[in-house]
């Protein structure tokens, strides 16, 4: 399973890179706004910086919601760096644009996926990734993990090359369940990735090993 970090924060991205487990980055307009990045030039420069930090796919989302606008923005993003994946919302013109980008060899991530039908449509249009939002489904009392299972099964039934990128992954049980279900990628904040390091028995065991070593070596 690939690990992507879901942030536009350069420090967090760098920390995940240094851990040696990072396969890519996802961003969205909210995450860019959180970093105070505004204006086209600043946004483009920030995406370029992210791409230079990470050896892997970097999803950069279009703002336009009409076909021509999505194509214009997506092509400009794709020209920035070979790591860029154009992130397109699951709307009618978005699906049309995904077909266009796919035919031109530009990678895409279809975002805001909340149903198996939406994922199937994006896969039919040739999306590189679909992003079902697990946490946001849980927020409304639905079962985000059930959607991951459905999409993994459907793509496997037909051998679709589209990868299931589980997004809105908020905590470790989410991440582990995605792994059990066979999601191709999870994207989550840094604290979920580093949280995987922790177990109290590891801390306790290490303390004992070091204390025993010290007893005979001091
Ligand atoms: O990649 C989508 C993700 O950023 C959404 O996460 O926690 O805002 O639902 P969240």
Coordinates of C-alpha atoms and ligand atoms in Angstrom, one line a residue:
X1 CA 0.0 0.0 0.0
X2 CA 1.2 3.5 -0.8
X3 CA 1.4 6.2 1.9
X4 CA 0.5 9.7 0.7
X5 CA 0.5 12.7 3.1
X6 CA -2.6 14.9 3.0
X7 CA -1.2 18.4 3.5
X8 CA 0.4 21.4 1.9
X9 CA 2.7 22.0 4.8
X10 CA 6.3 21.8 3.7
X11 CA 7.7 20.9 7.1
X12 CA 5.3 18.0 7.5
X13 CA 6.1 16.8 4.0
X14 CA 9.8 17.0 4.7
X15 CA 9.4 15.0 8.0
X16 CA 7.5 12.3 6.2
X17 CA 10.1 12.2 3.4
X18 CA 12.9 11.8 6.1
X19 CA 11.0 8.9 7.7
X20 CA 11.6 7.1 4.4
X21 CA 8.0 5.9 3.9
X22 CA 6.4 8.6 1.7
X23 CA 5.0 7.7 -1.7
X24 CA 3.3 11.0 -2.6
X25 CA 1.3 14.0 -1.5
X26 CA -2.4 15.1 -1.8
X27 CA -3.5 18.7 -1.4
X28 CA -6.8 20.5 -1.8
X29 CA -7.9 24.2 -1.8
X30 CA -8.6 24.1 1.9
X31 CA -5.2 22.7 2.7
X32 CA -3.5 25.4 0.5
X33 CA -5.6 28.1 2.2
X34 CA -4.6 26.7 5.6
X35 CA -0.9 27.4 4.7
X36 CA -1.9 31.0 3.6
X37 CA -1.0 30.3 0.0
X38 CA -3.0 32.7 -2.2
X39 CA -2.8 34.0 -5.8
X40 CA -2.0 31.8 -8.8
X41 CA 1.7 32.5 -8.8
X42 CA 2.1 31.6 -5.2
X43 CA 0.0 28.5 -5.6
X44 CA 2.0 27.3 -8.6
X45 CA 5.3 28.1 -6.8
X46 CA 4.1 26.1 -3.8
X47 CA 3.2 23.1 -5.8
X48 CA 6.6 23.2 -7.4
X49 CA 8.3 23.2 -4.0
X50 CA 6.3 20.2 -2.9
X51 CA 7.2 18.4 -6.1
X52 CA 10.9 19.1 -5.5
X53 CA 10.6 17.6 -2.0
X54 CA 8.9 14.3 -2.9
X55 CA 9.8 11.6 -5.3
X56 CA 6.2 10.6 -6.1
X57 CA 2.8 11.8 -7.3
X58 CA 1.6 15.2 -6.0
X59 CA -2.2 15.9 -6.4
X60 CA -2.9 19.5 -7.3
X61 CA -6.6 20.4 -7.5
X62 CA -8.3 22.6 -10.1
X63 CA -10.6 25.4 -8.9
X64 CA -12.6 25.7 -12.1
X65 CA -15.9 23.7 -12.4
X66 CA -16.5 24.2 -16.1
X67 CA -14.9 21.9 -18.8
X68 CA -12.8 24.6 -20.5
X69 CA -11.6 26.0 -17.2
X70 CA -10.7 22.6 -15.8
X71 CA -8.7 21.8 -18.9
X72 CA -6.9 25.1 -18.8
X73 CA -6.0 24.9 -15.2
X74 CA -5.1 21.2 -15.4
X75 CA -2.8 21.6 -18.3
X76 CA -1.0 24.5 -16.6
X77 CA -0.6 22.3 -13.4
X78 CA 0.6 19.3 -15.4
X79 CA 3.3 21.5 -17.1
X80 CA 4.7 22.5 -13.7
X81 CA 6.4 19.2 -12.9
X82 CA 6.2 15.6 -13.9
X83 CA 5.1 14.6 -10.4
X84 CA 1.8 16.6 -10.8
X85 CA -1.5 14.7 -10.8
X86 CA -4.4 16.9 -11.7
X87 CA -7.1 16.6 -9.1
X88 CA -10.6 17.0 -10.5
X89 CA -13.9 17.0 -8.6
X90 CA -16.6 14.4 -9.3
X91 CA -18.9 16.6 -11.4
X92 CA -20.1 16.2 -15.0
X93 CA -17.5 18.5 -16.6
X94 CA -14.9 16.9 -14.3
X95 CA -15.6 13.4 -15.7
X96 CA -15.3 14.8 -19.3
X97 CA -12.0 16.5 -18.4
X98 CA -10.7 13.3 -16.9
X99 CA -11.3 11.6 -20.2
X100 CA -9.5 14.4 -22.0
X101 CA -6.5 14.3 -19.6
X102 CA -6.3 10.5 -19.8
X103 CA -6.2 10.6 -23.6
X104 CA -3.3 13.2 -23.3
X105 CA -1.4 11.0 -20.9
X106 CA -1.9 13.4 -17.9
X107 CA -2.5 11.7 -14.6
X108 CA -5.7 12.5 -12.7
X109 CA -7.2 12.1 -9.2
X110 CA -11.0 12.2 -9.1
X111 CA -11.9 13.7 -5.8
X112 CA -15.0 14.0 -3.6
X113 CA -16.1 10.4 -4.2
X114 CA -18.9 9.4 -1.9
X115 CA -20.5 6.5 -3.8
X116 CA -19.4 3.3 -5.7
X117 CA -21.2 4.7 -8.8
X118 CA -19.1 7.8 -8.8
X119 CA -15.9 5.7 -8.5
X120 CA -17.0 3.5 -11.4
X121 CA -17.7 6.5 -13.6
X122 CA -14.3 8.0 -12.8
X123 CA -12.6 4.7 -13.6
X124 CA -14.5 4.5 -16.9
X125 CA -13.2 7.9 -17.8
X126 CA -9.7 6.6 -17.1
X127 CA -8.8 8.3 -13.8
X128 CA -5.4 7.3 -12.4
X129 CA -6.9 7.6 -8.8
X130 CA -10.3 7.9 -7.2
X131 CA -10.5 9.5 -3.8
X132 CA -13.3 8.2 -1.6
X133 CA -13.6 10.3 1.6
X134 CA -13.8 7.9 4.4
X135 CA -14.0 10.3 7.4
X136 CA -16.6 12.6 5.9
X137 CA -18.9 9.6 5.3
X138 CA -18.4 8.5 8.9
X139 CA -19.2 12.1 10.0
X140 CA -22.7 11.8 8.6
X141 CA -23.3 8.4 10.1
X142 CA -22.5 6.4 6.9
X143 CA -19.8 3.7 6.7
X144 CA -16.7 5.0 4.9
X145 CA -15.0 1.7 5.0
X146 CA -17.9 -0.1 3.3
X147 CA -17.4 2.3 0.4
X148 CA -13.7 1.4 0.2
X149 CA -14.7 -2.3 0.2
X150 CA -17.2 -1.8 -2.6
X151 CA -14.8 0.1 -4.8
X152 CA -11.9 -2.3 -4.3
X153 CA -14.3 -5.2 -5.3
X154 CA -15.7 -3.5 -8.3
X155 CA -12.3 -2.4 -9.7
X156 CA -10.9 -5.9 -9.1
X157 CA -14.0 -7.6 -10.8
X158 CA -13.1 -5.8 -14.1
X159 CA -9.4 -5.2 -13.7
X160 CA -9.7 -1.4 -13.8
X161 CA -6.2 0.1 -13.5
X162 CA -7.6 3.1 -11.5
X163 CA -6.1 3.1 -8.0
X164 CA -8.3 3.4 -4.9
X165 CA -6.8 6.3 -2.9
X166 CA -8.6 6.4 0.5
X167 CA -8.8 10.0 1.6
X168 CA -10.2 11.8 4.7
X169 CA -8.3 9.1 6.6
X170 CA -8.3 10.5 10.1
X171 CA -6.8 7.9 12.5
X172 CA -4.9 4.7 12.7
X173 CA -7.9 2.3 12.6
X174 CA -9.0 3.9 9.4
X175 CA -5.6 3.4 7.9
X176 CA -5.3 -0.3 9.0
X177 CA -8.8 -1.1 7.8
X178 CA -7.9 0.4 4.4
X179 CA -4.9 -1.8 4.3
X180 CA -7.0 -4.9 5.2
X181 CA -9.5 -4.1 2.4
X182 CA -6.8 -3.6 -0.2
X183 CA -6.9 0.1 -0.9
X184 CA -4.0 1.0 -3.1
X185 CA -3.2 4.2 -1.3
X186 CA -4.1 6.0 1.9
X187 CA -3.6 9.7 2.3
X188 CA -3.6 11.2 5.8
X189 CA -2.0 13.8 8.0
X190 CA 1.5 13.3 9.4
X191 CA 0.3 12.4 12.9
X192 CA -1.5 9.3 11.5
X193 CA 1.6 8.1 9.8
X194 CA 3.9 8.7 12.8
X195 CA 1.2 7.3 15.1
X196 CA 2.0 3.9 13.6
X197 CA 5.3 4.0 15.4
X198 CA 3.8 3.8 18.8
X199 CA 3.0 0.9 21.1
X200 CA 3.4 0.9 24.9
X201 CA 5.0 -2.6 24.9
X202 CA 7.6 -1.3 22.5
X203 CA 8.5 1.5 24.9
X204 CA 8.5 -0.8 27.9
X205 CA 10.5 -3.5 26.2
X206 CA 13.1 -1.1 25.0
X207 CA 13.5 0.5 28.4
X208 CA 14.1 -3.0 29.8
X209 CA 16.6 -3.9 27.1
X210 CA 18.6 -0.7 27.8
X211 CA 18.5 -1.1 31.5
X212 CA 19.7 -4.7 31.4
X213 CA 22.5 -3.7 29.0
X214 CA 23.5 -0.9 31.4
X215 CA 23.6 -3.3 34.4
X216 CA 26.4 -5.3 32.9
X217 CA 28.2 -2.6 31.0
X218 CA 28.6 0.1 33.6
Ligands
LIG1 O1 -7.9 14.5 0.7 C1 -9.2 14.9 1.2 C2 -9.0 15.2 2.7 O2 -8.2 16.3 2.8 C3 -10.3 15.4 3.4 O3 -10.0 15.2 4.7 O4 -10.3 15.3 7.1 O5 -10.9 17.3 5.7 O6 -12.3 15.2 5.6 P1 -11.0 15.8 5.8

